[in-house]
mmCIF file of C-alpha atoms in Angstrom:
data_model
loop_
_atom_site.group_PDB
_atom_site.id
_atom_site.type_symbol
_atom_site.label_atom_id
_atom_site.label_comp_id
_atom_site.label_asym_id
_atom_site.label_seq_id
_atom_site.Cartn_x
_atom_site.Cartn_y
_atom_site.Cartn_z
ATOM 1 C CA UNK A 111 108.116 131.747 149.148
ATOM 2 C CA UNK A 112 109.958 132.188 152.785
ATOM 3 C CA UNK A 113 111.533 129.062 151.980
ATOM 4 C CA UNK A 114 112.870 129.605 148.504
ATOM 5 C CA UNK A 115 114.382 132.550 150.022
ATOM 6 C CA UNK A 116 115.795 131.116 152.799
ATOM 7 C CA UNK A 117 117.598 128.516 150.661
ATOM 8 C CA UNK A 118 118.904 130.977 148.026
ATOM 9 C CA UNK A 119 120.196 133.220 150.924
ATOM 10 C CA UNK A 120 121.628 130.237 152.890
ATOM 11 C CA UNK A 121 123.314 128.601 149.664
ATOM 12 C CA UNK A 122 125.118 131.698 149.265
ATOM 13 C CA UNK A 123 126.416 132.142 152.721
ATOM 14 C CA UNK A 124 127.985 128.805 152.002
ATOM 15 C CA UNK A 125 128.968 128.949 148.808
ATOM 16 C CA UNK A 126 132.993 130.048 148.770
ATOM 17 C CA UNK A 127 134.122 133.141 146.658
ATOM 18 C CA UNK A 128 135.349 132.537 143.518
ATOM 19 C CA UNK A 129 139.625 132.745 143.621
ATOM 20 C CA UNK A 130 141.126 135.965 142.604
ATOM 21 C CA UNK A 131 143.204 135.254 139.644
ATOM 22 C CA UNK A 132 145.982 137.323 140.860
ATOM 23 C CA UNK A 133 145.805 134.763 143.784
ATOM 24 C CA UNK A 134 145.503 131.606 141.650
ATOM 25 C CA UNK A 135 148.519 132.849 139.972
ATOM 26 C CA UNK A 136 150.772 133.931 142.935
ATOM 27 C CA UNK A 137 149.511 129.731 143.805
ATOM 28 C CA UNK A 138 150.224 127.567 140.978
ATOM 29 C CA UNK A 139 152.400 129.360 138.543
ATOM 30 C CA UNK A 140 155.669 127.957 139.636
ATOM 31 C CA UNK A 141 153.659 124.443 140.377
ATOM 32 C CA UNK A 142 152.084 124.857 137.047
ATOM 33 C CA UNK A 143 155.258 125.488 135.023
ATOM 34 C CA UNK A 144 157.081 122.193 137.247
ATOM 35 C CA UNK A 145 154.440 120.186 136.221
ATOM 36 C CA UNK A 146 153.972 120.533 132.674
ATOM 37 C CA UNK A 147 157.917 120.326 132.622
ATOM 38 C CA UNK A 148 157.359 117.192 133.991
ATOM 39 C CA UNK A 149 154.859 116.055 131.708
ATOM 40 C CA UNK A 150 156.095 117.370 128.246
ATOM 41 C CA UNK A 151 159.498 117.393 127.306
ATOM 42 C CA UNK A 152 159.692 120.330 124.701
ATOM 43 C CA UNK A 153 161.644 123.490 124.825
ATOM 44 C CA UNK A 154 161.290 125.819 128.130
ATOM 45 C CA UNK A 155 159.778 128.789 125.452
ATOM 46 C CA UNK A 156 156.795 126.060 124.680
ATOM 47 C CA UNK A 157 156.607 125.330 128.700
ATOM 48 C CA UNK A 158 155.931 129.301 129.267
ATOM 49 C CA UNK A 159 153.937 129.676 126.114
ATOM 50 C CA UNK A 160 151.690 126.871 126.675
ATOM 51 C CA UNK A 161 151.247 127.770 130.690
ATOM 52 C CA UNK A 162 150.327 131.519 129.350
ATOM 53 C CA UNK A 163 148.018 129.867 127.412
ATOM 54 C CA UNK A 164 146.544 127.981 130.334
ATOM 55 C CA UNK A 165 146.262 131.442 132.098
ATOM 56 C CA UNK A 166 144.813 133.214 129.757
ATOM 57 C CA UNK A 167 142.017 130.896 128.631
ATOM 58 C CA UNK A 168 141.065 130.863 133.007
ATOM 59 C CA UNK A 169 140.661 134.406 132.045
ATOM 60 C CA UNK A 170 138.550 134.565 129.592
ATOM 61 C CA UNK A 171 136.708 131.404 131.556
ATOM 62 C CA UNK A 172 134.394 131.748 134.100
ATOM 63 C CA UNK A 173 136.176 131.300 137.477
ATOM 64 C CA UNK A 174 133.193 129.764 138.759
ATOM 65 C CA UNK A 175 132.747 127.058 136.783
ATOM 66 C CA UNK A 176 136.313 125.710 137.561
ATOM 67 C CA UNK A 177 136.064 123.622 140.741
ATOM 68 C CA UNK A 178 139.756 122.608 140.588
ATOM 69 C CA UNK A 179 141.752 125.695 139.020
ATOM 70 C CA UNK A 180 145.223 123.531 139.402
ATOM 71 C CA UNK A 181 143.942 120.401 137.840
ATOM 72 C CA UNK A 182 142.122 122.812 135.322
ATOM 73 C CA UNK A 183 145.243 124.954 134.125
ATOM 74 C CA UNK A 184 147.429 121.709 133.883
ATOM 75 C CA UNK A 185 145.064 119.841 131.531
ATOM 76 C CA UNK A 186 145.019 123.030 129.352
ATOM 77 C CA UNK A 187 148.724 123.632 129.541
ATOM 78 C CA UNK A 188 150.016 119.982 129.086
ATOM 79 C CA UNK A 189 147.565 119.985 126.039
ATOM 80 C CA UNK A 190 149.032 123.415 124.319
ATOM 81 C CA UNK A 191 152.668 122.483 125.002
ATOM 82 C CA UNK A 192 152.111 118.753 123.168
ATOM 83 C CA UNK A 193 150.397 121.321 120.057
ATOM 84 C CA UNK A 194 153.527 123.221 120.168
ATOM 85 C CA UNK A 195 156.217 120.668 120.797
ATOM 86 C CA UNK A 196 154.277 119.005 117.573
ATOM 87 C CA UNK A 197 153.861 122.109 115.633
ATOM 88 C CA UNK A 198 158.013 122.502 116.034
ATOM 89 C CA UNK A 199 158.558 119.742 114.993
ATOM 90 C CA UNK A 200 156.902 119.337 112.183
ATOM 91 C CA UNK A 201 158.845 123.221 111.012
ATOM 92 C CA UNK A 202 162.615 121.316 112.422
ATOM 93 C CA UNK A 203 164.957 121.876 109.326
ATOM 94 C CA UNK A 204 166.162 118.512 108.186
ATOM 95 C CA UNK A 205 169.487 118.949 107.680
ATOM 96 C CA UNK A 206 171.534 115.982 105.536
ATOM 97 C CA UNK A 207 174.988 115.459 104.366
ATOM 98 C CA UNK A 208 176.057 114.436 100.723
ATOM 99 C CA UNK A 209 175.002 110.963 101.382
ATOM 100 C CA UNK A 210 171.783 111.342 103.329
ATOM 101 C CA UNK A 211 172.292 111.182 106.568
ATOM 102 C CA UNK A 212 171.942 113.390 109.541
ATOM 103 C CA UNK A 213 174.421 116.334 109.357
ATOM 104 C CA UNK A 214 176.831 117.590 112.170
ATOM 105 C CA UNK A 215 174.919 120.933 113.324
ATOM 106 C CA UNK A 216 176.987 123.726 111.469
ATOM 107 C CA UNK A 217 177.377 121.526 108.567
ATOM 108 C CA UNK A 218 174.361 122.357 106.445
ATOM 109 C CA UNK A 219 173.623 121.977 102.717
ATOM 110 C CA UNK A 220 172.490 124.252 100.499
ATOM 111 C CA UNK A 221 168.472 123.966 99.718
ATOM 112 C CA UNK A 222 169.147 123.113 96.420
ATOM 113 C CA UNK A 223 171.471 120.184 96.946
ATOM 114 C CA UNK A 224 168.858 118.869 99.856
ATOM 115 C CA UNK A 225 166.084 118.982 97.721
ATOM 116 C CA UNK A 226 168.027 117.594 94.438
ATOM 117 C CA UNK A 227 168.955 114.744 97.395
ATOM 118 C CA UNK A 228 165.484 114.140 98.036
ATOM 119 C CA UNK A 229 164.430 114.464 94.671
ATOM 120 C CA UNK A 230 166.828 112.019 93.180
ATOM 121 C CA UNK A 231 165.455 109.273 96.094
ATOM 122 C CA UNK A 232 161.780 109.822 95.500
ATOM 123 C CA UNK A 233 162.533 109.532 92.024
ATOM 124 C CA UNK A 234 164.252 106.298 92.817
ATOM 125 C CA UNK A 235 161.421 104.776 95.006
ATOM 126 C CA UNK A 236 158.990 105.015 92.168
ATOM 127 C CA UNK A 237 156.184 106.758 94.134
ATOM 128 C CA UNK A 238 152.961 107.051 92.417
ATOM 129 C CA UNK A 239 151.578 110.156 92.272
ATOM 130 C CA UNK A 240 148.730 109.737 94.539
ATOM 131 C CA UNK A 241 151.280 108.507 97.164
ATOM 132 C CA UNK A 242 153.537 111.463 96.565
ATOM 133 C CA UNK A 243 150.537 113.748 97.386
ATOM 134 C CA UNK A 244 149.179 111.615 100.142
ATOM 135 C CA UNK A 245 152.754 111.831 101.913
ATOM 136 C CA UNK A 246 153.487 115.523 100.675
ATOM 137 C CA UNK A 247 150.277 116.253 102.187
ATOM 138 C CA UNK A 248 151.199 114.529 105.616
ATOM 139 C CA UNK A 249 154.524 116.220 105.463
ATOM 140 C CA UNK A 250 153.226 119.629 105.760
ATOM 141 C CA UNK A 251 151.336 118.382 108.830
ATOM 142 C CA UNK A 252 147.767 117.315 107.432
ATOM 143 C CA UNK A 253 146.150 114.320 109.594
ATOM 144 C CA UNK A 254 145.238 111.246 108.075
ATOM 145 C CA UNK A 255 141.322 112.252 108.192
ATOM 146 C CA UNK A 256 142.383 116.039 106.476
ATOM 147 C CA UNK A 257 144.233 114.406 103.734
ATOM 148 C CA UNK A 258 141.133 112.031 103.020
ATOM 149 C CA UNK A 259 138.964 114.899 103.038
ATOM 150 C CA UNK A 260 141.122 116.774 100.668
ATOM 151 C CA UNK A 261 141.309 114.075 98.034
ATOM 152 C CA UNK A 262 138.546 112.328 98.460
ATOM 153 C CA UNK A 263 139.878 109.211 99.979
ATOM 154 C CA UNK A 264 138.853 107.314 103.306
ATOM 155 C CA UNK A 265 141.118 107.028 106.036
ATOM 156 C CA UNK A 266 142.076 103.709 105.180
ATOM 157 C CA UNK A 267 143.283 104.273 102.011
ATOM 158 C CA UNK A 268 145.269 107.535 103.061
ATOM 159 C CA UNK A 269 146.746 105.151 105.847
ATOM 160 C CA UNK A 270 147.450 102.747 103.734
ATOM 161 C CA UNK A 271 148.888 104.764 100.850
ATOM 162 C CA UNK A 272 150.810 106.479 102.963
ATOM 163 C CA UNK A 273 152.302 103.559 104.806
ATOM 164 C CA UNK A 274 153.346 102.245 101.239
ATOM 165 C CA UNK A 275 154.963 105.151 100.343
ATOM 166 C CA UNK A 276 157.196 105.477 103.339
ATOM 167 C CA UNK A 277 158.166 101.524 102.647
ATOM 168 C CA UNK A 278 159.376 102.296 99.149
ATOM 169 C CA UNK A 279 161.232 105.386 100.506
ATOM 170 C CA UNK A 280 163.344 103.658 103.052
ATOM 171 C CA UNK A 281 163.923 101.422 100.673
ATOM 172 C CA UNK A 282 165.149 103.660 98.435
ATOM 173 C CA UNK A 283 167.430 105.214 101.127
ATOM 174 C CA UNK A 284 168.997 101.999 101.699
ATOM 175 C CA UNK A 285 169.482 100.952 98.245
ATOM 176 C CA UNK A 286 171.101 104.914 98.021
ATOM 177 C CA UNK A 287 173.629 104.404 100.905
ATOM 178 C CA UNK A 288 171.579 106.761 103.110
#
């Protein structure tokens, strides 16, 4: 019983105190923010967001359990800014001129000549309808495995549909001019 004691006692003398997290911050922000900058290139608002992130999920983690707090945030961080940097992406305005390509910035169309643009080259691609869902699906940022779960599909066949689908529309965007 002494013993048991004795070790508990001992373990704790040499056990370090958990980091402050005013501490860990005054540390690695600046360190932090560098090296997710380093890692993901995306917009300076998604570096801060995603590092806040980082910070705030140390919070609501128990310090103790982190051994390496730096190595910890920057895993977390780098992780939230890729989410973001996707998640921007995927909301990016496509913006075309009259004959389909990229616009200047400050020369946008209106929505209903972009969409009457992309209507007119879906229509000429001759997309089946399960393609146009499968890629309509994927366009408002559904995985491959979400889209076979909403129609019933395996992967495969989502991947595959899919793939088809983008063939005959950059086909169709040659054959247009675009």
């Amino acid at each position: 019983m002494f013993a048991k004691r004795h070790l508990r006692s001992s373990d704790e003398r040499h056990r370090p105190a958990a980091p402050q997290p005013a501490a860990l911050f005054a540390r690695y922000e600046r360190k932090l923010r560098a090296r997710v900058r380093s890692i993901v290139t995306t917009s300076e608002a998604n570096i801060e967001d995603a590092c806040m992130y980082a910070w705030l999920a140390l919070l609501r983690h128990e310090l103790d359990e982190v051994s390496e707090p730096y190595s910890w945030l920057t895993t977390i961080a780098v992780r939230e800014a890729v989410k973001l940097e996707r998640a921007e992406r995927r909301t990016c305005p496509l913006v075309l001129d009259e004959y389909g390509a990229q616009a200047r910035p400050g020369e946008e169309l209106a929505a209903y000549d972009l969409l009457a643009h992309a209507a007119a080259i879906i229509q000429e691609a001759g997309l089946t309808a399960r393609q146009l869902q499968m890629i309509s699906l994927q366009l408002w940022g559904l995985s491959y495995e979400q889209i076979a779960v909403h129609t019933g599909d395996s992967r495969r066949t989502v991947e595959r549909q899919i793939l088809r689908a983008r063939s005959k529309l950059a086909e169709a965007l040659q054959t247009s001019g675009g």
